[in-house]
PDB file of C-alpha atoms in Angstrom:
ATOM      1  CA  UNK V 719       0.000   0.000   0.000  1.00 60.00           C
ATOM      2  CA  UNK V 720       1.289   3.335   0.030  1.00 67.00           C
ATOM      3  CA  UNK V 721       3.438   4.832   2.936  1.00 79.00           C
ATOM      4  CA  UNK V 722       5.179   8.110   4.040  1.00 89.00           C
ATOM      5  CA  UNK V 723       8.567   7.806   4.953  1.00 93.00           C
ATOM      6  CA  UNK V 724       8.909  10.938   7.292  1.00 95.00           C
ATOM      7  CA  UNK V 725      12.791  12.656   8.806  1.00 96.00           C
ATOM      8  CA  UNK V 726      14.091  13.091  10.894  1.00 96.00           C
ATOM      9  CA  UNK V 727      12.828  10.872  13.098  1.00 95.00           C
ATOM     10  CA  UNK V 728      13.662  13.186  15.974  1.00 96.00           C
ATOM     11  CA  UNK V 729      15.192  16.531  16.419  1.00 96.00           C
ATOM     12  CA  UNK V 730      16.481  18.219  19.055  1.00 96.00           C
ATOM     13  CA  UNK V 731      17.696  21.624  18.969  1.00 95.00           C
ATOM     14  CA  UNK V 732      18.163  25.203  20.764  1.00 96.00           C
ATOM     15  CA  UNK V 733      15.690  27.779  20.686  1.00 97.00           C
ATOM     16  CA  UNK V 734      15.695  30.104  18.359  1.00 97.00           C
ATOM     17  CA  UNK V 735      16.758  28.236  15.624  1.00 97.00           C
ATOM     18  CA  UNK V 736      14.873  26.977  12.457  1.00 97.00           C
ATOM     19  CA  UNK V 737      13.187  23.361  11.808  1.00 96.00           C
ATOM     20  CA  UNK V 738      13.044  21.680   8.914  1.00 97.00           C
ATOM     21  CA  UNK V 739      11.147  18.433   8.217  1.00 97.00           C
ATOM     22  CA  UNK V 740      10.159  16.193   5.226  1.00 96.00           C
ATOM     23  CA  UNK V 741       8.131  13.732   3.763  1.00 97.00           C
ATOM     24  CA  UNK V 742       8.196  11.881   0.775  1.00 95.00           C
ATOM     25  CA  UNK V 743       6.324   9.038  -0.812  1.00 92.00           C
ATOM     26  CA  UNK V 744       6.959   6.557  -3.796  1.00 87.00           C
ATOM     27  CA  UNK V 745       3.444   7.433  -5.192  1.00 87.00           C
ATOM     28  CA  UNK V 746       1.316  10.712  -6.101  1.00 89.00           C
ATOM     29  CA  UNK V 747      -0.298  11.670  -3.016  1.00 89.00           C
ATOM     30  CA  UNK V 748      -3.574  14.376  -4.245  1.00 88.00           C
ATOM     31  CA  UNK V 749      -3.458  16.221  -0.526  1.00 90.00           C
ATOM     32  CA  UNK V 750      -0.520  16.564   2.179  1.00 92.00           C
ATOM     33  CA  UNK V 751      -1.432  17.677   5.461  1.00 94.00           C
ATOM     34  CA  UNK V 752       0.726  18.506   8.386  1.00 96.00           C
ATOM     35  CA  UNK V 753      -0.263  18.132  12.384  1.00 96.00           C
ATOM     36  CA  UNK V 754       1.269  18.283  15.779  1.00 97.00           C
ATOM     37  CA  UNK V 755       0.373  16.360  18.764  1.00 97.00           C
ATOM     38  CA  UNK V 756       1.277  17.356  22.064  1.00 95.00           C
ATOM     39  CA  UNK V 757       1.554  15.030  24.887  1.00 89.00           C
ATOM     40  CA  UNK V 758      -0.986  13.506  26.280  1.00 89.00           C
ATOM     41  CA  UNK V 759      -3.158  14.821  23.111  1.00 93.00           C
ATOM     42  CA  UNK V 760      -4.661  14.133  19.784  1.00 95.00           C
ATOM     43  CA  UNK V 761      -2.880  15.274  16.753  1.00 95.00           C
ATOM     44  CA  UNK V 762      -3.956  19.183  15.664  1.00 95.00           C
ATOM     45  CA  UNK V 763      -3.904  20.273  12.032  1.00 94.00           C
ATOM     46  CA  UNK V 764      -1.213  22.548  11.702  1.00 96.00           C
ATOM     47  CA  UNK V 765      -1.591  23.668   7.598  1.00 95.00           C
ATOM     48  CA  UNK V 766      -2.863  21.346   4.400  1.00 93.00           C
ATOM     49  CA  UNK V 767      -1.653  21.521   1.244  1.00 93.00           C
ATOM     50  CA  UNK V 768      -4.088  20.948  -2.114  1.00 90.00           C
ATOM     51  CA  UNK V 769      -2.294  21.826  -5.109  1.00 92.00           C
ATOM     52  CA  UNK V 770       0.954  20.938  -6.253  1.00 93.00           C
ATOM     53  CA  UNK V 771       3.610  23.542  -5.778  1.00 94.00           C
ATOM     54  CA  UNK V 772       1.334  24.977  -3.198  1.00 94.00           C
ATOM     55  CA  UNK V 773       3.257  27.031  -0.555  1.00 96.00           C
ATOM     56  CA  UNK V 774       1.903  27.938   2.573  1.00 95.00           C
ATOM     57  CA  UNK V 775       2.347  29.836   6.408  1.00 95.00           C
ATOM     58  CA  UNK V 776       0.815  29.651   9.561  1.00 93.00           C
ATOM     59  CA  UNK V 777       2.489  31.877  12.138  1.00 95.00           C
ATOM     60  CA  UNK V 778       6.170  30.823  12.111  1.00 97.00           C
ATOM     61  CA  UNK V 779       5.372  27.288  10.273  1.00 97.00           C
ATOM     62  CA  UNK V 780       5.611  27.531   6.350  1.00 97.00           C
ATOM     63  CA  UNK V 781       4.550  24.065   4.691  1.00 97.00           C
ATOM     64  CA  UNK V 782       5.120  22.938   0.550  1.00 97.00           C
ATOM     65  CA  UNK V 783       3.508  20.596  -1.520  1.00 95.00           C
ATOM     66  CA  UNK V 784       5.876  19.374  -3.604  1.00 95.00           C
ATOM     67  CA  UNK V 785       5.733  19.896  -7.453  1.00 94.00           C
ATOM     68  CA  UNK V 786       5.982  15.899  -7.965  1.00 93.00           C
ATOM     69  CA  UNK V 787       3.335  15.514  -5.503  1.00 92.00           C
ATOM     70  CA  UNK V 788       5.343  13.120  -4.071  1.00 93.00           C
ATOM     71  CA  UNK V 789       6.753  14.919  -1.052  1.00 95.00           C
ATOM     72  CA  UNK V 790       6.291  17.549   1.393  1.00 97.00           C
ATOM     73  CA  UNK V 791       8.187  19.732   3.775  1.00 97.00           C
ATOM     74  CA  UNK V 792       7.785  21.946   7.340  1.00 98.00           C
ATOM     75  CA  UNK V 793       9.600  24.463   8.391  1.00 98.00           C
ATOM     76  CA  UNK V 794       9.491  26.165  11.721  1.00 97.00           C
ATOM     77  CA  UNK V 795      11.561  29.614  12.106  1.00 97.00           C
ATOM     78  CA  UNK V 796      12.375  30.713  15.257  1.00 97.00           C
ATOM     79  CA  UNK V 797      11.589  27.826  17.727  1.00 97.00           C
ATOM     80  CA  UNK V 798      10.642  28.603  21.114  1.00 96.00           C
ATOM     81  CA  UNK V 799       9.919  25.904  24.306  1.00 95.00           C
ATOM     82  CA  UNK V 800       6.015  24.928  23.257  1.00 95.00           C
ATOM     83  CA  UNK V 801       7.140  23.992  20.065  1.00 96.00           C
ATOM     84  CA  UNK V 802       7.999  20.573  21.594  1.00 96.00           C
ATOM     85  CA  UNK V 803       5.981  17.846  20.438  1.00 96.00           C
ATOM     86  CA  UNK V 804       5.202  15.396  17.729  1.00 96.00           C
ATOM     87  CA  UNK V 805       4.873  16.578  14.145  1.00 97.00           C
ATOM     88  CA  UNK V 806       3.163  14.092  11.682  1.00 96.00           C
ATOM     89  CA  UNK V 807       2.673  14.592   7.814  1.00 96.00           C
ATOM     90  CA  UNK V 808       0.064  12.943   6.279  1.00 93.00           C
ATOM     91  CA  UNK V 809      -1.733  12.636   3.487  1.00 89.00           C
ATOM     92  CA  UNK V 810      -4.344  11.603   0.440  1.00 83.00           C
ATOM     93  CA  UNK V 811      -3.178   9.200  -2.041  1.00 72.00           C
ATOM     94  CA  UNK V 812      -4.720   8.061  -5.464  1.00 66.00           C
ATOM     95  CA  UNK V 813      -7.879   6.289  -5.602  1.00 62.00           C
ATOM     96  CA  UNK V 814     -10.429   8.333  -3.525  1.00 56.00           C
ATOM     97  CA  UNK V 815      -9.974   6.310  -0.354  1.00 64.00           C
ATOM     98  CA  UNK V 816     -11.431   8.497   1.752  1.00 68.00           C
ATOM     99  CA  UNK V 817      -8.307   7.671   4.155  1.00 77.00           C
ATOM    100  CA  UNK V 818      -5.420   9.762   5.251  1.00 84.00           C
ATOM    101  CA  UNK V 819      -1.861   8.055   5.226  1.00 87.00           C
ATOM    102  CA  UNK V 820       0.605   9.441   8.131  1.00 90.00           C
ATOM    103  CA  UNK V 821       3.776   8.760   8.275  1.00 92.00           C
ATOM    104  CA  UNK V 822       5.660   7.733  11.811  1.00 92.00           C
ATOM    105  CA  UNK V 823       6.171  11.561  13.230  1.00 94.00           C
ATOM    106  CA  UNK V 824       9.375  13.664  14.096  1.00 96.00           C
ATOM    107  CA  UNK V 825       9.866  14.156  17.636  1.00 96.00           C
ATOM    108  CA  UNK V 826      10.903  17.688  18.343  1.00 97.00           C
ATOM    109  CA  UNK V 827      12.447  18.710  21.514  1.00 96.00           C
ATOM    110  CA  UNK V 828      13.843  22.374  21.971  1.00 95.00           C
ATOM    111  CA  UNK V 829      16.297  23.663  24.873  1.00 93.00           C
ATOM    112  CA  UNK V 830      15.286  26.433  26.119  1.00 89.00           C
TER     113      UNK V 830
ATOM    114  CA  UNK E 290     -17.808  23.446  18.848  1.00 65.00           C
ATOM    115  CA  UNK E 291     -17.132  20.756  21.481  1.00 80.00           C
ATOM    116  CA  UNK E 292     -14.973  18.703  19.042  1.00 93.00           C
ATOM    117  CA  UNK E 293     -14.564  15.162  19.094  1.00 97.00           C
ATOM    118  CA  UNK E 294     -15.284  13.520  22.011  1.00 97.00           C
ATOM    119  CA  UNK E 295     -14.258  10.318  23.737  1.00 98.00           C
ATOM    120  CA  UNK E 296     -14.610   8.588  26.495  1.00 97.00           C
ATOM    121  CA  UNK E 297     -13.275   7.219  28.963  1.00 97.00           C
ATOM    122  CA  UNK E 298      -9.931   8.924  29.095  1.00 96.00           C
ATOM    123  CA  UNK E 299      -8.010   6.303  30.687  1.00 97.00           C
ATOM    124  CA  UNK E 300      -9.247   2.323  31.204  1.00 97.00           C
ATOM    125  CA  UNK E 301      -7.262  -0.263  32.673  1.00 98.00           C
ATOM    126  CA  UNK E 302      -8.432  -3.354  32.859  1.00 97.00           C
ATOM    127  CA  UNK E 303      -7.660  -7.303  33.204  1.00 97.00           C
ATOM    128  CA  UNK E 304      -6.671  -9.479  30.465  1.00 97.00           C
ATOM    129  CA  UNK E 305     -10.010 -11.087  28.961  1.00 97.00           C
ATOM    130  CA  UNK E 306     -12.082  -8.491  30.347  1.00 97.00           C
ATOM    131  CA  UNK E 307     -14.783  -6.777  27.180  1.00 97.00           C
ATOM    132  CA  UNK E 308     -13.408  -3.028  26.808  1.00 98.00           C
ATOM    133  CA  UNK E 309     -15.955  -0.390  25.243  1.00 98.00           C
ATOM    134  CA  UNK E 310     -14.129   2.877  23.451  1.00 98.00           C
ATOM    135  CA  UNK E 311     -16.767   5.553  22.705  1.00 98.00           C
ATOM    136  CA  UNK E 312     -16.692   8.591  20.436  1.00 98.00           C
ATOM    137  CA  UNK E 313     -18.807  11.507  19.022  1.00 98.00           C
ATOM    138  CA  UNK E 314     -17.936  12.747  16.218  1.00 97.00           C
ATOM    139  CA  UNK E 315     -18.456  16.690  14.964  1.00 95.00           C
ATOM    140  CA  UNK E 316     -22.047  17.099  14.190  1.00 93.00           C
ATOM    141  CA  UNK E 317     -22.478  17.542  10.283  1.00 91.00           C
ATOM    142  CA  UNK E 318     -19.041  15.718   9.602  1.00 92.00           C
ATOM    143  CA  UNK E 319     -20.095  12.266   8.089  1.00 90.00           C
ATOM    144  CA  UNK E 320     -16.707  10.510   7.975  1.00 92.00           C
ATOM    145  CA  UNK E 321     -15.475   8.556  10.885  1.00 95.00           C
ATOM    146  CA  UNK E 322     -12.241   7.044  12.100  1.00 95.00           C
ATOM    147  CA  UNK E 323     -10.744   4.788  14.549  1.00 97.00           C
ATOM    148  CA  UNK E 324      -6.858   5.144  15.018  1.00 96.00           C
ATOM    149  CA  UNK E 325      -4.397   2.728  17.288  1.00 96.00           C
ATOM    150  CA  UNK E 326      -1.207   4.465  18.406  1.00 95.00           C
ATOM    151  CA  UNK E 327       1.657   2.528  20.162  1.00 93.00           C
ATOM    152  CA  UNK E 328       5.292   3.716  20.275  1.00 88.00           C
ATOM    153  CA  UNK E 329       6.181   0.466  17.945  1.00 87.00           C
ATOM    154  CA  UNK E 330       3.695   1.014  15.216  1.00 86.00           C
ATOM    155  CA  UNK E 331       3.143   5.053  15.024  1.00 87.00           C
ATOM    156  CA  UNK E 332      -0.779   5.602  14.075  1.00 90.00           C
ATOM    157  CA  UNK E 333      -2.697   2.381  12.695  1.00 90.00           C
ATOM    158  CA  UNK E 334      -6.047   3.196  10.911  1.00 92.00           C
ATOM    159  CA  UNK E 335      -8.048   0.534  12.435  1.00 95.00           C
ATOM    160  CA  UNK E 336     -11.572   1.268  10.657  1.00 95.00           C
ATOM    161  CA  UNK E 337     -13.447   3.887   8.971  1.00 94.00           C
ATOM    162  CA  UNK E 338     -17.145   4.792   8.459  1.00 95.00           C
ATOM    163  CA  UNK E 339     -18.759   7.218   5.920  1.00 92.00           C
ATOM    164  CA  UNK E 340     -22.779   7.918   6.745  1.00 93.00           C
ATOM    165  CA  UNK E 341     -22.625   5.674   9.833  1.00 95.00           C
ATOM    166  CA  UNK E 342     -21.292   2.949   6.897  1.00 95.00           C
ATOM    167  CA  UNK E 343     -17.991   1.108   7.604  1.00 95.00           C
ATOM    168  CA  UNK E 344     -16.065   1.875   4.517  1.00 92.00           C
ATOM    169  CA  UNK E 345     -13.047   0.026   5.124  1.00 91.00           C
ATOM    170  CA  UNK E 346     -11.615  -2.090   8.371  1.00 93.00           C
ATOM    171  CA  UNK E 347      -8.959  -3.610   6.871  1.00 90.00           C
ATOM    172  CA  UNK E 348      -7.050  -2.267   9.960  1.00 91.00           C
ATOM    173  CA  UNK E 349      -9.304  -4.483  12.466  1.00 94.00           C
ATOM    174  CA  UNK E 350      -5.857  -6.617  14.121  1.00 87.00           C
ATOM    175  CA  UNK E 351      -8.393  -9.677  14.841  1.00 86.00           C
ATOM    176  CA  UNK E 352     -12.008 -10.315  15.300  1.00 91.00           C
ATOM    177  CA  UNK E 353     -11.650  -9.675  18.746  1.00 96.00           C
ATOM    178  CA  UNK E 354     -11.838  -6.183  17.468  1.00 97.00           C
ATOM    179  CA  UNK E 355     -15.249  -4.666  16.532  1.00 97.00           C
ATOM    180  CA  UNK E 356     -16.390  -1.288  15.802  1.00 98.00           C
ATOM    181  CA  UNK E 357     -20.412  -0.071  14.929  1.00 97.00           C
ATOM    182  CA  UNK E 358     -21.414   3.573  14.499  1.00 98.00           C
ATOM    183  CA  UNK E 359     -25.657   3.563  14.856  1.00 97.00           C
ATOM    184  CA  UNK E 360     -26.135   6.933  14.375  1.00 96.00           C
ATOM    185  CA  UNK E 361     -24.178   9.823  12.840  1.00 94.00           C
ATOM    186  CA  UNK E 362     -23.722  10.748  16.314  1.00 95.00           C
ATOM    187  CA  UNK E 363     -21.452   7.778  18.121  1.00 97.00           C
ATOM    188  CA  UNK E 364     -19.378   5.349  17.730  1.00 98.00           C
ATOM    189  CA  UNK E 365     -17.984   2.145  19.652  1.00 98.00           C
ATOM    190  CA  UNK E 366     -14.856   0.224  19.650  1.00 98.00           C
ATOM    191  CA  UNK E 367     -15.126  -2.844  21.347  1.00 98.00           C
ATOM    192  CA  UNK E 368     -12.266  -5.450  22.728  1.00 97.00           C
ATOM    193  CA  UNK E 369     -13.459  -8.734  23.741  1.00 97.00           C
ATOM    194  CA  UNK E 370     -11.494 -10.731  25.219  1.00 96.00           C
ATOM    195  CA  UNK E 371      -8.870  -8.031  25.655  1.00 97.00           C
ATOM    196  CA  UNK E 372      -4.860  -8.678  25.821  1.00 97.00           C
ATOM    197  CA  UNK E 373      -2.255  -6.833  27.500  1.00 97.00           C
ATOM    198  CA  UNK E 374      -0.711  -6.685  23.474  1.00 95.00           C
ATOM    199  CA  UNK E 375      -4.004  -4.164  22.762  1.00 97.00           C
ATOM    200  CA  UNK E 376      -2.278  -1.648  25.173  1.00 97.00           C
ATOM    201  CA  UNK E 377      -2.326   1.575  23.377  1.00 97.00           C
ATOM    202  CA  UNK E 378      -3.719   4.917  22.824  1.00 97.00           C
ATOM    203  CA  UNK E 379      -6.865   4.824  20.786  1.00 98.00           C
ATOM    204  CA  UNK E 380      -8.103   7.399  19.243  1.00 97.00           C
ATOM    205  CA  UNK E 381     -11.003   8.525  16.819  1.00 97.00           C
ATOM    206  CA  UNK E 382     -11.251  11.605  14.387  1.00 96.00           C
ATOM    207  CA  UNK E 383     -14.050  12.544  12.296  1.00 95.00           C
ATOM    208  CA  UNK E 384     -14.129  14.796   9.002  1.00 91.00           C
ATOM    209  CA  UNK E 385     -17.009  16.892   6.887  1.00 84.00           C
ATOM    210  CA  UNK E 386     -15.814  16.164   3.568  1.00 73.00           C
ATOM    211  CA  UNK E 387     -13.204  13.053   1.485  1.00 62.00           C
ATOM    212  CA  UNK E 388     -10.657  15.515   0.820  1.00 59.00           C
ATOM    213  CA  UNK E 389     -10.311  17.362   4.230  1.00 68.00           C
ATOM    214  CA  UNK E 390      -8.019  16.823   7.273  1.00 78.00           C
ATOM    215  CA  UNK E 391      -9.029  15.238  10.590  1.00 88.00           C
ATOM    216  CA  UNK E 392     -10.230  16.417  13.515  1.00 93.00           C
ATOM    217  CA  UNK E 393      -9.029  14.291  16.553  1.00 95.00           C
ATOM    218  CA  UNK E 394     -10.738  13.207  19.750  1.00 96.00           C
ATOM    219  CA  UNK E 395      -8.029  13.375  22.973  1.00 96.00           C
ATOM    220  CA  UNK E 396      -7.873   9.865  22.598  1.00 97.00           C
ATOM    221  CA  UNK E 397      -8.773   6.679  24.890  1.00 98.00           C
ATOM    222  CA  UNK E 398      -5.060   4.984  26.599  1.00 97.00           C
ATOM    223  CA  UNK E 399      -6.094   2.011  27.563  1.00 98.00           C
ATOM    224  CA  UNK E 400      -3.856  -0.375  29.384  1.00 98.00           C
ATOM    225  CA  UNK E 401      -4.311  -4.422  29.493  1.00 98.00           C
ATOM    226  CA  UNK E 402      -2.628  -6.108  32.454  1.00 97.00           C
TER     227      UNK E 402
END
């Protein structure tokens, strides 16, 4: 079936500093979606994506369908303590499933 | 907006005993899912309904598992006989339209001992 393969698996870093995060996929995925689940939580939408090439923000999080449709990326600029959390990408593939694909999540932790 | 709720928050409970996961959805949204998450296997779409339908439970580890959605306003996910292996955090999400994202319930840990 089709999977996202999602990296880093984890991150840690200092705050302040920029994220970056990807997913890619060996087939055409028609929607790409990005959330963040905090402990103890369910996952939140953060941004989705609809149209190749698509390029959008939300706050300090920008997010990119890719032009293959095949991947995805999130960036975060400027990370600060409540950042922390798991991010997930996920997303529609081909064939009208009605079902969202995620792939396994990246673990960011920042040091305040 | 109250979300997606679900109930109970926490269950623990003895191997073999029946466990009962409950959810309502959004009202309006007429897609519903059931999700499994454990550290091993990330998120796990266990079973999905679309106008109180299941679409697709392909998901469904065993037929110990069971899910049933009566009205477009709950849902079960039953467990019977549970086993400490079904130890995870359960959760359910619900969406208006095919091409939308999810909105998540807080989720159901349940723990098997």
């Amino acid at each position: 079936g089709q999977q996202l393969n999602q990296s880093p698996q984890s991150m840690f870093i200092q705050e302040g500093e920029d994220v970056s995060m990807n997913c890619t996929s060996s087939s055409i995925f028609n929607t790409w979606l990005w959330y963040k689940q905090d402990p103890g939580e369910g996952p939140v939408l953060l941004i989705a994506l609809y149209k190749a090439g698509e390029l959008t923000s939300n706050g300090r999080l920008t997010a990119q369908f890719g032009i293959t449709r095949k991947d995805s990326f999130l960036n975060i600029s400027a990370s600060i303590p409540s950042d922390v959390g798991i991010y997930f990408c996920a997303g529609h593939g081909s064939g009208n499933t009605g079902k969202l694909i995620f792939g396994q999540g990246t673990t960011l932790q920042v040091k305040p | 907006d109250a979300g997606v709720i679900q109930s109970p928050r926490h269950e623990v409970t003895e191997m073999g005993q029946e466990v009962t996961l409950r959810c309502k959805p959004i009202s309006g949204h007429d897609y519903l899912f059931w999700y499994r998450q454990t550290m091993m296997r990330g998120l796990e779409l266990l079973i999905y309904f679309n106008n109180n339908v299941p679409i697709d439970d392909s998901g469904m580890p065993e037929d110990r598992f069971s899910a049933k959605m009566p009205n477009a306003s709950f849902s079960t996910l039953k467990i019977q006989p549970s086993e400490p292996r079904d130890s995870a955090v359960y959760f359910c999400a619900s969406r208006r339209n095919r091409g939308g994202g999810y909105t998540f319930g807080s989720g159901t840990r349940l723990t098997v001992v």
